[in-house]
Short mmCIF file of C-alpha atoms and ligand atoms in Angstrom, two decimals:
data_model
loop_
_atom_site.label_atom_id
_atom_site.label_comp_id
_atom_site.label_asym_id
_atom_site.label_seq_id
_atom_site.Cartn_x
_atom_site.Cartn_y
_atom_site.Cartn_z
CA MET A 1201 43.86 144.32 157.84
CA LYS A 1202 45.56 142.56 154.91
CA PHE A 1203 46.87 144.11 151.73
CA SER A 1204 47.47 142.48 148.34
CA GLY A 1205 50.91 141.78 146.82
CA HIS A 1206 51.85 138.76 148.94
CA PHE A 1207 51.72 136.33 146.02
CA PRO A 1208 53.14 137.97 142.87
CA LEU A 1209 52.95 135.87 139.70
CA GLU A 1210 55.69 137.70 137.77
CA ASP A 1211 59.46 137.08 138.11
CA GLN A 1212 59.00 133.74 139.82
CA VAL A 1213 60.42 130.25 139.30
CA VAL A 1214 57.39 128.11 140.07
CA LEU A 1215 57.55 124.34 140.57
CA ILE A 1216 54.12 122.75 140.09
CA THR A 1217 53.88 119.13 141.21
CA GLY A 1218 50.75 117.33 140.05
CA GLY A 1219 50.92 119.59 137.01
CA SER A 1220 49.79 117.12 134.35
CA GLN A 1221 46.08 117.78 134.95
CA GLY A 1222 43.49 119.41 137.19
CA LEU A 1223 44.40 122.33 139.43
CA GLY A 1224 48.16 122.02 138.77
CA LYS A 1225 47.63 122.37 135.03
CA GLN A 1226 45.34 125.34 135.67
CA PHE A 1227 48.05 127.10 137.67
CA ALA A 1228 50.51 126.45 134.83
CA TYR A 1229 48.15 128.13 132.34
CA LYS A 1230 47.67 131.08 134.70
CA TYR A 1231 51.39 131.65 135.29
CA PHE A 1232 52.25 131.23 131.60
CA ASN A 1233 49.51 133.53 130.28
CA GLU A 1234 49.63 136.20 132.97
CA THR A 1235 53.39 136.70 133.18
CA GLU A 1236 56.28 137.31 130.78
CA ARG A 1237 59.36 136.23 132.71
CA THR A 1238 58.17 133.61 135.20
CA LYS A 1239 59.63 130.14 134.63
CA ILE A 1240 57.36 127.13 135.18
CA ILE A 1241 58.44 123.54 135.87
CA LEU A 1242 55.68 120.92 135.68
CA VAL A 1243 56.19 117.63 137.51
CA SER A 1244 54.13 114.45 137.71
CA ARG A 1245 54.62 110.71 137.12
CA SER A 1246 53.53 110.70 133.46
CA ASP A 1247 56.09 111.91 130.94
CA ASN A 1248 53.63 111.93 128.04
CA LYS A 1249 50.88 113.80 129.93
CA LEU A 1250 53.40 116.47 130.92
CA TYR A 1251 54.70 116.72 127.34
CA ASN A 1252 51.16 117.27 126.03
CA VAL A 1253 50.32 119.87 128.70
CA VAL A 1254 53.46 121.92 127.92
CA ARG A 1255 52.80 121.70 124.19
CA ASP A 1256 49.14 122.73 124.66
CA ILE A 1257 50.04 125.64 126.96
CA GLU A 1258 52.58 126.98 124.47
CA SER A 1259 50.30 126.51 121.47
CA ASN A 1260 47.29 128.12 123.24
CA GLN A 1261 49.25 131.05 124.59
CA THR A 1262 47.03 134.08 124.92
CA LYS A 1263 49.81 136.69 125.07
CA PRO A 1264 52.33 137.33 122.25
CA GLN A 1265 55.49 135.63 123.52
CA ALA A 1266 59.02 135.97 122.25
CA GLU A 1267 59.45 133.79 119.20
CA ILE A 1268 60.08 130.30 120.51
CA ASN A 1269 63.04 128.65 118.74
CA ASN A 1270 61.08 125.45 118.29
CA ASN A 1271 57.82 124.08 119.62
CA GLU A 1272 59.30 121.00 121.21
CA PRO A 1273 58.48 120.95 124.96
CA ILE A 1274 61.66 120.82 127.09
CA CYS A 1275 62.20 117.93 129.48
CA LEU A 1276 64.82 118.98 132.04
CA LEU A 1277 66.37 115.52 131.96
CA ASN A 1278 67.80 116.28 128.51
CA GLU A 1279 70.51 118.72 127.45
CA TYR A 1280 69.63 121.89 125.50
CA PRO A 1281 71.82 124.70 124.12
CA ASP A 1282 71.73 127.71 126.45
CA ASP A 1283 69.96 130.04 124.01
CA LEU A 1284 67.08 127.59 123.54
CA PHE A 1285 66.88 126.99 127.30
CA LEU A 1286 67.00 130.65 128.30
CA ASN A 1287 64.30 131.63 125.77
CA ARG A 1288 61.86 129.07 127.12
CA ARG A 1289 59.61 129.62 130.14
CA ILE A 1290 57.96 126.26 130.67
CA PHE A 1291 59.63 122.89 131.26
CA TYR A 1292 58.59 119.47 132.52
CA LEU A 1293 60.16 116.71 134.56
CA PRO A 1294 58.73 113.25 135.31
CA CYS A 1295 59.05 112.37 139.02
CA ASP A 1296 57.11 110.21 141.49
CA LEU A 1297 56.65 112.54 144.47
CA SER A 1298 56.10 109.61 146.82
CA ASP A 1299 59.72 108.50 146.33
CA PHE A 1300 62.33 110.31 148.44
CA LYS A 1301 65.15 109.39 146.03
CA GLU A 1302 63.27 110.71 142.99
CA VAL A 1303 62.48 113.98 144.76
CA ASP A 1304 66.12 114.37 145.79
CA LYS A 1305 67.06 113.87 142.12
CA LEU A 1306 64.39 116.41 141.10
CA PHE A 1307 66.01 119.10 143.26
CA GLY A 1308 69.43 118.08 141.92
CA THR A 1309 68.19 118.62 138.36
CA LEU A 1310 66.69 122.00 139.28
CA LEU A 1311 70.00 123.08 140.86
CA GLU A 1312 71.90 121.82 137.79
CA HIS A 1313 69.71 124.00 135.55
CA ARG A 1314 69.95 126.94 137.97
CA LEU A 1315 66.16 126.90 138.49
CA TYR A 1316 65.77 127.89 142.14
CA PRO A 1317 62.04 127.52 142.90
CA THR A 1318 60.58 130.64 144.55
CA VAL A 1319 57.09 129.07 144.62
CA ILE A 1320 56.29 125.37 145.01
CA LEU A 1321 52.64 124.30 144.46
CA ASN A 1322 52.15 120.68 145.55
CA CYS A 1323 48.94 119.77 143.68
CA VAL A 1324 49.62 116.02 143.97
CA GLY A 1325 46.69 114.23 145.56
CA GLY A 1326 43.63 112.21 144.85
CA SER A 1327 40.88 110.12 146.38
CA ILE A 1328 39.13 106.84 145.66
CA PRO A 1329 35.84 107.27 147.56
CA LYS A 1330 34.53 103.85 148.70
CA HIS A 1331 33.50 102.07 151.88
CA PHE A 1332 36.67 101.19 153.79
CA LYS A 1333 36.15 97.43 153.54
CA ASP A 1334 35.77 97.66 149.74
CA LEU A 1335 39.16 99.33 149.26
CA THR A 1336 42.09 97.18 148.09
CA PRO A 1337 45.47 97.31 149.89
CA GLU A 1338 46.90 98.93 146.73
CA GLU A 1339 44.26 101.69 146.80
CA LEU A 1340 44.96 102.33 150.50
CA GLU A 1341 48.70 102.57 149.83
CA LEU A 1342 48.08 104.87 146.85
CA GLY A 1343 46.11 107.19 149.13
CA ILE A 1344 49.05 107.39 151.54
CA ASP A 1345 51.55 107.93 148.70
CA GLN A 1346 49.56 110.62 146.90
CA ASN A 1347 48.16 112.56 149.82
CA TYR A 1348 50.84 112.31 152.50
CA LYS A 1349 54.16 110.92 151.26
CA SER A 1350 54.24 113.49 148.45
CA VAL A 1351 54.04 116.21 151.13
CA LEU A 1352 56.69 114.54 153.29
CA THR A 1353 59.23 114.13 150.48
CA LEU A 1354 58.74 117.66 149.14
CA SER A 1355 58.89 119.51 152.46
CA HIS A 1356 61.70 117.35 153.90
CA THR A 1357 63.85 117.75 150.77
CA LEU A 1358 63.20 121.50 150.56
CA LEU A 1359 64.19 122.09 154.19
CA ASN A 1360 67.34 119.98 153.83
CA LYS A 1361 68.39 121.54 150.51
CA PHE A 1362 67.46 125.09 151.44
CA ASN A 1363 71.02 126.14 152.30
CA GLN A 1364 72.34 124.65 149.05
CA LEU A 1365 69.61 126.44 147.09
CA SER A 1366 70.40 129.73 148.86
CA ASN A 1367 74.15 129.48 148.25
CA SER A 1368 73.76 128.47 144.57
CA HIS A 1369 71.20 131.25 144.12
CA LYS A 1370 73.60 133.78 145.66
CA SER A 1371 76.60 132.73 143.52
CA PHE A 1372 74.39 132.83 140.43
CA SER A 1373 73.22 136.35 141.25
CA ASN A 1374 76.86 137.47 141.69
CA SER A 1375 77.82 135.95 138.34
CA THR A 1376 74.85 137.42 136.48
CA SER A 1377 74.98 140.99 135.21
CA SER A 1378 72.21 143.19 136.66
CA SER A 1379 71.04 143.82 133.11
CA SER A 1380 70.13 140.17 132.72
CA THR A 1381 66.49 139.76 131.81
CA THR A 1382 66.05 136.10 132.74
CA THR A 1383 63.71 135.39 135.63
CA VAL A 1384 66.32 133.42 137.49
CA ALA A 1385 68.69 136.38 137.30
CA LYS A 1386 65.98 138.75 138.47
CA THR A 1387 65.01 136.57 141.43
CA ALA A 1388 68.70 135.90 141.98
CA GLU A 1389 69.24 139.59 142.78
CA VAL A 1390 67.44 139.18 146.12
CA THR A 1391 67.77 136.79 149.04
CA TYR A 1392 66.49 133.38 148.06
CA LYS A 1393 63.00 132.79 149.43
CA CYS A 1394 60.62 129.91 148.77
CA HIS A 1395 56.86 129.87 149.24
CA LEU A 1396 55.65 126.28 149.71
CA VAL A 1397 51.89 125.92 149.04
CA LEU A 1398 50.37 122.60 150.08
CA PHE A 1399 46.87 121.38 149.23
CA SER A 1400 44.79 119.65 151.88
CA SER A 1401 40.98 119.56 151.66
CA GLU A 1402 37.87 120.61 153.55
CA VAL A 1403 37.48 116.96 154.54
CA CYS A 1404 40.40 117.40 156.93
CA PHE A 1405 38.10 119.52 159.16
CA PHE A 1406 35.30 116.93 158.97
CA PRO A 1407 36.35 113.45 157.76
CA PHE A 1408 33.26 111.51 156.73
CA ILE A 1409 32.09 108.18 155.29
CA GLY A 1410 33.45 107.36 151.82
CA TYR A 1411 36.76 109.23 152.22
CA SER A 1412 38.67 106.71 154.37
CA GLN A 1413 41.35 106.32 151.65
CA TYR A 1414 41.89 110.10 151.60
CA ALA A 1415 40.67 112.22 154.53
CA PRO A 1416 42.95 110.76 157.27
CA LEU A 1417 45.98 111.67 155.13
CA LYS A 1418 44.75 115.24 154.66
CA VAL A 1419 44.36 115.46 158.45
CA ALA A 1420 47.90 114.11 158.90
CA MET A 1421 49.13 116.76 156.48
CA LYS A 1422 47.42 119.51 158.48
CA SER A 1423 49.19 118.42 161.66
CA LEU A 1424 52.55 118.20 159.85
CA ILE A 1425 52.05 121.77 158.57
CA ASN A 1426 51.44 123.08 162.08
CA ILE A 1427 54.62 121.40 163.33
CA LEU A 1428 56.66 122.64 160.33
CA ARG A 1429 55.40 126.20 160.92
CA GLN A 1430 56.85 125.99 164.41
CA GLU A 1431 60.17 124.63 163.14
CA LEU A 1432 60.41 127.24 160.36
CA CYS A 1433 60.70 129.90 163.07
CA SER A 1434 64.30 128.71 163.48
CA SER A 1435 66.95 131.25 162.51
CA GLU A 1436 68.30 128.62 160.08
CA TYR A 1437 65.51 129.60 157.67
CA ASN A 1438 65.27 133.22 158.77
CA ASP A 1439 61.65 133.47 157.56
CA ASN A 1440 62.80 132.73 153.99
CA ILE A 1441 60.52 129.71 153.70
CA LYS A 1442 56.80 130.54 153.83
CA LEU A 1443 54.35 127.66 154.26
CA SER A 1444 50.72 128.06 153.14
CA CYS A 1445 47.97 125.48 153.08
CA VAL A 1446 44.89 125.46 150.86
CA TYR A 1447 41.78 123.54 151.96
CA PRO A 1448 39.72 123.39 148.76
CA GLY A 1449 36.09 122.39 148.53
CA ASN A 1450 34.96 120.42 145.50
CA PHE A 1451 36.13 121.56 142.08
CA LYS A 1452 35.72 119.93 138.67
CA SER A 1453 39.05 118.37 137.74
CA GLU A 1454 39.92 115.10 136.03
CA GLY A 1455 40.46 113.62 139.49
CA PHE A 1456 37.06 114.82 140.68
CA GLU A 1457 35.29 113.33 137.62
CA LEU A 1458 37.04 110.00 138.32
CA GLU A 1459 36.15 109.88 142.01
CA GLU A 1460 32.48 110.52 141.22
CA LEU A 1461 32.37 107.04 139.63
CA THR A 1462 32.94 105.18 142.92
CA LYS A 1463 31.61 107.79 145.42
CA PRO A 1464 28.91 106.27 147.70
CA LYS A 1465 25.53 108.07 147.68
CA ILE A 1466 25.84 109.06 151.34
CA THR A 1467 29.19 110.77 150.61
CA LYS A 1468 27.55 112.87 147.90
CA ILE A 1469 24.71 113.75 150.30
CA ILE A 1470 27.06 114.91 153.08
CA GLU A 1471 29.33 116.91 150.76
CA GLY A 1472 26.35 118.52 149.03
CA PRO A 1473 27.02 122.00 150.53
CA SER A 1474 30.36 122.07 148.68
CA TYR A 1475 29.17 122.60 145.11
CA PRO A 1476 31.95 121.70 142.62
CA ILE A 1477 33.29 124.93 141.07
CA SER A 1478 35.46 125.04 137.94
CA CYS A 1479 39.23 124.58 138.06
CA ILE A 1480 39.72 128.13 136.80
CA GLU A 1481 37.49 129.59 139.52
CA CYS A 1482 39.27 127.53 142.17
CA CYS A 1483 42.70 128.59 140.90
CA ASN A 1484 41.75 132.29 140.80
CA LYS A 1485 40.24 132.16 144.31
CA ILE A 1486 43.41 130.55 145.71
CA VAL A 1487 45.69 133.13 144.06
CA TYR A 1488 43.44 135.96 145.35
CA TRP A 1489 43.54 134.84 149.00
CA LEU A 1490 47.28 134.02 148.93
CA ASP A 1491 47.90 137.45 147.40
CA MET A 1492 45.89 139.02 150.26
CA GLY A 1493 48.44 137.43 152.60
CA TYR A 1494 46.33 134.59 154.03
CA ASN A 1495 48.24 131.34 154.61
CA ASP A 1496 45.27 129.09 155.46
CA VAL A 1497 42.93 129.35 152.49
CA THR A 1498 39.50 127.87 151.74
CA THR A 1499 37.67 128.06 148.41
CA ASP A 1500 34.00 128.08 149.46
CA PHE A 1501 31.81 129.26 152.34
CA ILE A 1502 31.26 125.84 153.90
CA GLY A 1503 35.03 125.36 153.93
CA TRP A 1504 35.40 128.63 155.88
CA VAL A 1505 32.72 127.47 158.34
CA LEU A 1506 34.33 124.04 158.77
CA MET A 1507 37.70 125.69 159.40
CA SER A 1508 35.99 127.90 162.02
CA VAL A 1509 34.62 124.83 163.79
CA ASP A 1510 38.10 123.25 163.72
CA MET A 1511 40.13 126.10 165.24
CA GLY A 1512 41.64 125.03 168.57
CA LEU A 1513 45.39 124.70 169.11
CA ASN A 1514 46.19 123.87 165.49
CA LYS A 1515 45.61 127.38 164.19
CA ASN A 1516 48.32 130.02 164.19
CA ASN A 1517 46.50 133.30 164.58
CA ASN A 1518 45.53 135.59 161.74
CA LYS A 1519 46.43 133.25 158.90
CA SER A 1520 42.87 132.86 157.66
CA PHE A 1521 40.17 135.28 156.51
CA LEU A 1522 38.28 136.92 159.43
CA TYR A 1523 40.20 134.76 161.91
CA TRP A 1524 38.63 136.36 165.01
CA LEU A 1525 35.12 135.89 163.60
CA GLN A 1526 36.04 132.24 162.92
CA LEU A 1527 36.99 131.83 166.58
CA LEU A 1528 33.63 133.28 167.65
CA ILE A 1529 31.54 131.36 165.11
CA GLY A 1530 33.52 128.20 165.78
CA GLY A 1531 32.92 128.42 169.51
CA LEU A 1532 29.17 129.05 169.12
CA ALA A 1533 28.80 126.42 166.38
CA ASN A 1534 30.52 123.78 168.49
CA LEU A 1535 28.08 124.51 171.32
CA LEU A 1536 24.84 125.05 169.45
CA ILE A 1537 24.99 123.65 165.90
CA VAL A 1538 27.48 120.76 165.75
CA PRO A 1539 25.64 118.54 168.31
CA ILE A 1540 22.41 118.89 166.30
CA TYR A 1541 24.18 118.42 162.97
CA MET A 1542 25.92 115.25 164.18
CA ILE A 1543 22.50 113.77 165.12
CA ILE A 1544 21.17 114.62 161.66
CA CYS A 1545 24.32 113.20 160.02
CA GLN A 1546 24.05 109.98 162.03
CA TRP A 1547 20.40 109.66 160.99
CA GLN A 1548 21.36 110.20 157.31
CA ILE A 1549 24.01 107.46 157.54
CA LYS A 1550 21.66 105.00 159.27
CA SER A 1551 18.95 105.65 156.67
CA TYR A 1552 21.51 105.14 153.91
CA PHE A 1553 22.54 101.74 155.28
CA LYS A 1554 18.91 100.75 155.89
CA GLU A 1555 18.10 101.57 152.25
CA SER A 1556 21.21 99.77 150.93
CA ASN A 1557 20.44 96.65 152.99
CA LYS A 1558 16.82 96.78 151.79
CA ASN A 1559 17.96 97.08 148.17
CA GLY A 1560 20.36 94.22 148.80
CA ASP A 1561 17.55 92.04 150.22
CA ASP A 1562 15.26 92.96 147.29
CA ARG A 1563 18.04 91.97 144.85
CA GLN A 1564 18.49 88.63 146.64
CA LYS A 1565 14.71 87.94 146.48
CA GLN A 1566 14.73 88.68 142.71
CA GLU A 1567 17.70 86.31 142.10
N1 LIG B 2105 39.15 118.09 142.97
C1 LIG B 2105 38.62 118.31 144.17
O1 LIG B 2105 37.39 118.34 144.35
C2 LIG B 2105 39.50 118.54 145.36
C3 LIG B 2105 40.89 118.34 145.28
N2 LIG B 2105 41.65 118.60 146.38
C4 LIG B 2105 43.11 118.47 146.34
O2 LIG B 2105 43.63 119.41 145.39
C5 LIG B 2105 44.81 118.86 144.77
C6 LIG B 2105 44.62 118.88 143.24
O3 LIG B 2105 43.45 118.15 142.99
P1 LIG B 2105 43.02 117.79 141.49
O4 LIG B 2105 43.41 118.85 140.54
O5 LIG B 2105 41.60 117.35 141.55
O6 LIG B 2105 43.94 116.50 141.21
P2 LIG B 2105 43.91 115.48 139.97
O7 LIG B 2105 43.59 114.13 140.52
O8 LIG B 2105 43.11 116.01 138.85
O9 LIG B 2105 45.48 115.48 139.54
C7 LIG B 2105 46.40 114.98 140.46
C8 LIG B 2105 47.77 115.22 139.88
O10 LIG B 2105 48.74 114.62 140.73
C9 LIG B 2105 49.65 113.87 139.91
N3 LIG B 2105 50.16 112.76 140.74
C10 LIG B 2105 49.44 111.80 141.36
N4 LIG B 2105 50.25 111.00 142.08
C11 LIG B 2105 51.52 111.47 141.89
C12 LIG B 2105 52.81 111.08 142.36
N5 LIG B 2105 52.97 110.03 143.17
N6 LIG B 2105 53.88 111.80 141.97
C13 LIG B 2105 53.73 112.87 141.14
N7 LIG B 2105 52.55 113.29 140.67
C14 LIG B 2105 51.46 112.60 141.05
C15 LIG B 2105 48.84 113.41 138.72
O11 LIG B 2105 49.65 113.23 137.58
P3 LIG B 2105 50.22 111.80 137.10
O12 LIG B 2105 49.07 110.84 137.10
O13 LIG B 2105 50.77 112.10 135.74
O14 LIG B 2105 51.28 111.43 138.10
C16 LIG B 2105 47.97 114.65 138.49
O15 LIG B 2105 48.67 115.59 137.71
C17 LIG B 2105 44.97 117.45 145.35
O16 LIG B 2105 45.87 117.50 146.45
C18 LIG B 2105 43.57 117.12 145.88
O17 LIG B 2105 43.62 116.20 146.96
C19 LIG B 2105 41.10 119.03 147.58
C20 LIG B 2105 39.74 119.21 147.68
C21 LIG B 2105 38.85 118.97 146.59
C1 LIG B 2106 28.58 123.42 161.35
C2 LIG B 2106 28.40 122.04 160.76
C3 LIG B 2106 28.17 122.11 159.25
C4 LIG B 2106 28.42 120.74 158.62
C5 LIG B 2106 28.26 120.80 157.11
C6 LIG B 2106 28.98 119.60 156.49
C7 LIG B 2106 29.30 119.84 155.02
C8 LIG B 2106 30.50 119.01 154.60
C9 LIG B 2106 31.02 119.44 153.25
C10 LIG B 2106 32.38 118.79 152.97
C11 LIG B 2106 32.81 118.99 151.54
C12 LIG B 2106 34.11 118.27 151.21
C13 LIG B 2106 34.63 118.73 149.83
C14 LIG B 2106 36.03 118.27 149.54
C15 LIG B 2106 36.01 116.85 149.02
C16 LIG B 2106 37.35 116.39 148.45
O1 LIG B 2106 38.39 116.74 148.90
C17 LIG B 2106 37.27 115.42 147.32
N1 LIG B 2106 36.44 115.94 146.24
C18 LIG B 2106 38.67 115.07 146.84
O2 LIG B 2106 38.87 115.32 145.52
#
């Protein structure tokens, strides 16, 4: 039985990578509008997109906030007087998450500004759905950078800087009076903990045609997470780093709209059961399940079914909703449903290629 309260929004320092659009931006809105003391740091490659998101979030704020000294969004790479800095709750920082050196510098900047992230949401990712042979080498490398290297750099840097973060956090809490009202001071009063939330996809349970630039990296990420979960049992981290993974189904983000332009028809047919929900709905579902204490989270029914079919050795027990039922359904589905579904899927793919070849022949005859 799970109880809520495992993912509080208030009194956090939340680092959102991939925060310039889509789900990351949605999380930024949610934290800003539903809390009063939580500090938010948005990171992505584009300085100007981040600037505009921070400005829009502050200008559209739904809750009366303390008078903001000025409405200029704060980039952490610049210097600000303490009073301006301490009165602000949302900041941005350009950084390419696929670059180890840039991520190391990112954590250096956070330490310099005494922003010790208690939640890290890695929303970096994206897909260019095409047939494998039609992808360019640059698109294939982009898929690796966005969907796997960004996870590698973030998790590797966090684990290696965790002691430094803990020690700086502790000395800050000792130097800050208990009456302090800043979020960092409030979180500084307790042992430093960090909740790393990574975003895979349903396609990691069932990689299929059209997602060759994307799905294999989401599968790689799932296996890395299972290995990291084993390593995080070490007394070095003392359970102070929690690692969750979200496996979303389709949701309508800027990235989703873009991928629809190149997505092959057969890909749309296969992923039909995952109807694209709104970003807001996806964000709220993820926060709900994380708050219920689940660490392997899906956002639609078909995702839960696909996770059930994919249980095996890569699932630590009781981290997903109705885990035991998943084991049962997964076992039965693998015996009774999957073999039939794979025949149907194979037939769909063959029909798709037959139709495309026929259309190709018709086009040649017309030319
Ligand atoms: N939308 C969907 O249907 C689904 C999405 N997902 C996953 O959910 C996550 C969020 O998806 P979604 O909101 O659609 O993503 P979007 O494509 O809308 O946004 C991706 C974000 O990542 C940033 N980004 C891309 N590359 C880098 C990089 N190298 N370094 C830093 N930032 C980078 C982009 O900003 P910038 O360009 O400024 O760098 C942007 O803010 C992704 O991991 C995605 O794979 C999973 C299943 C379904
Ligand atoms: C028991 C057997 C049942 C088989 C049913 C198969 C249904 C497959 C649905 C897969 C949906 C994938 C959505 C995520 C796509 C994604 O990540 C991109 N949009 C990236 O942005």
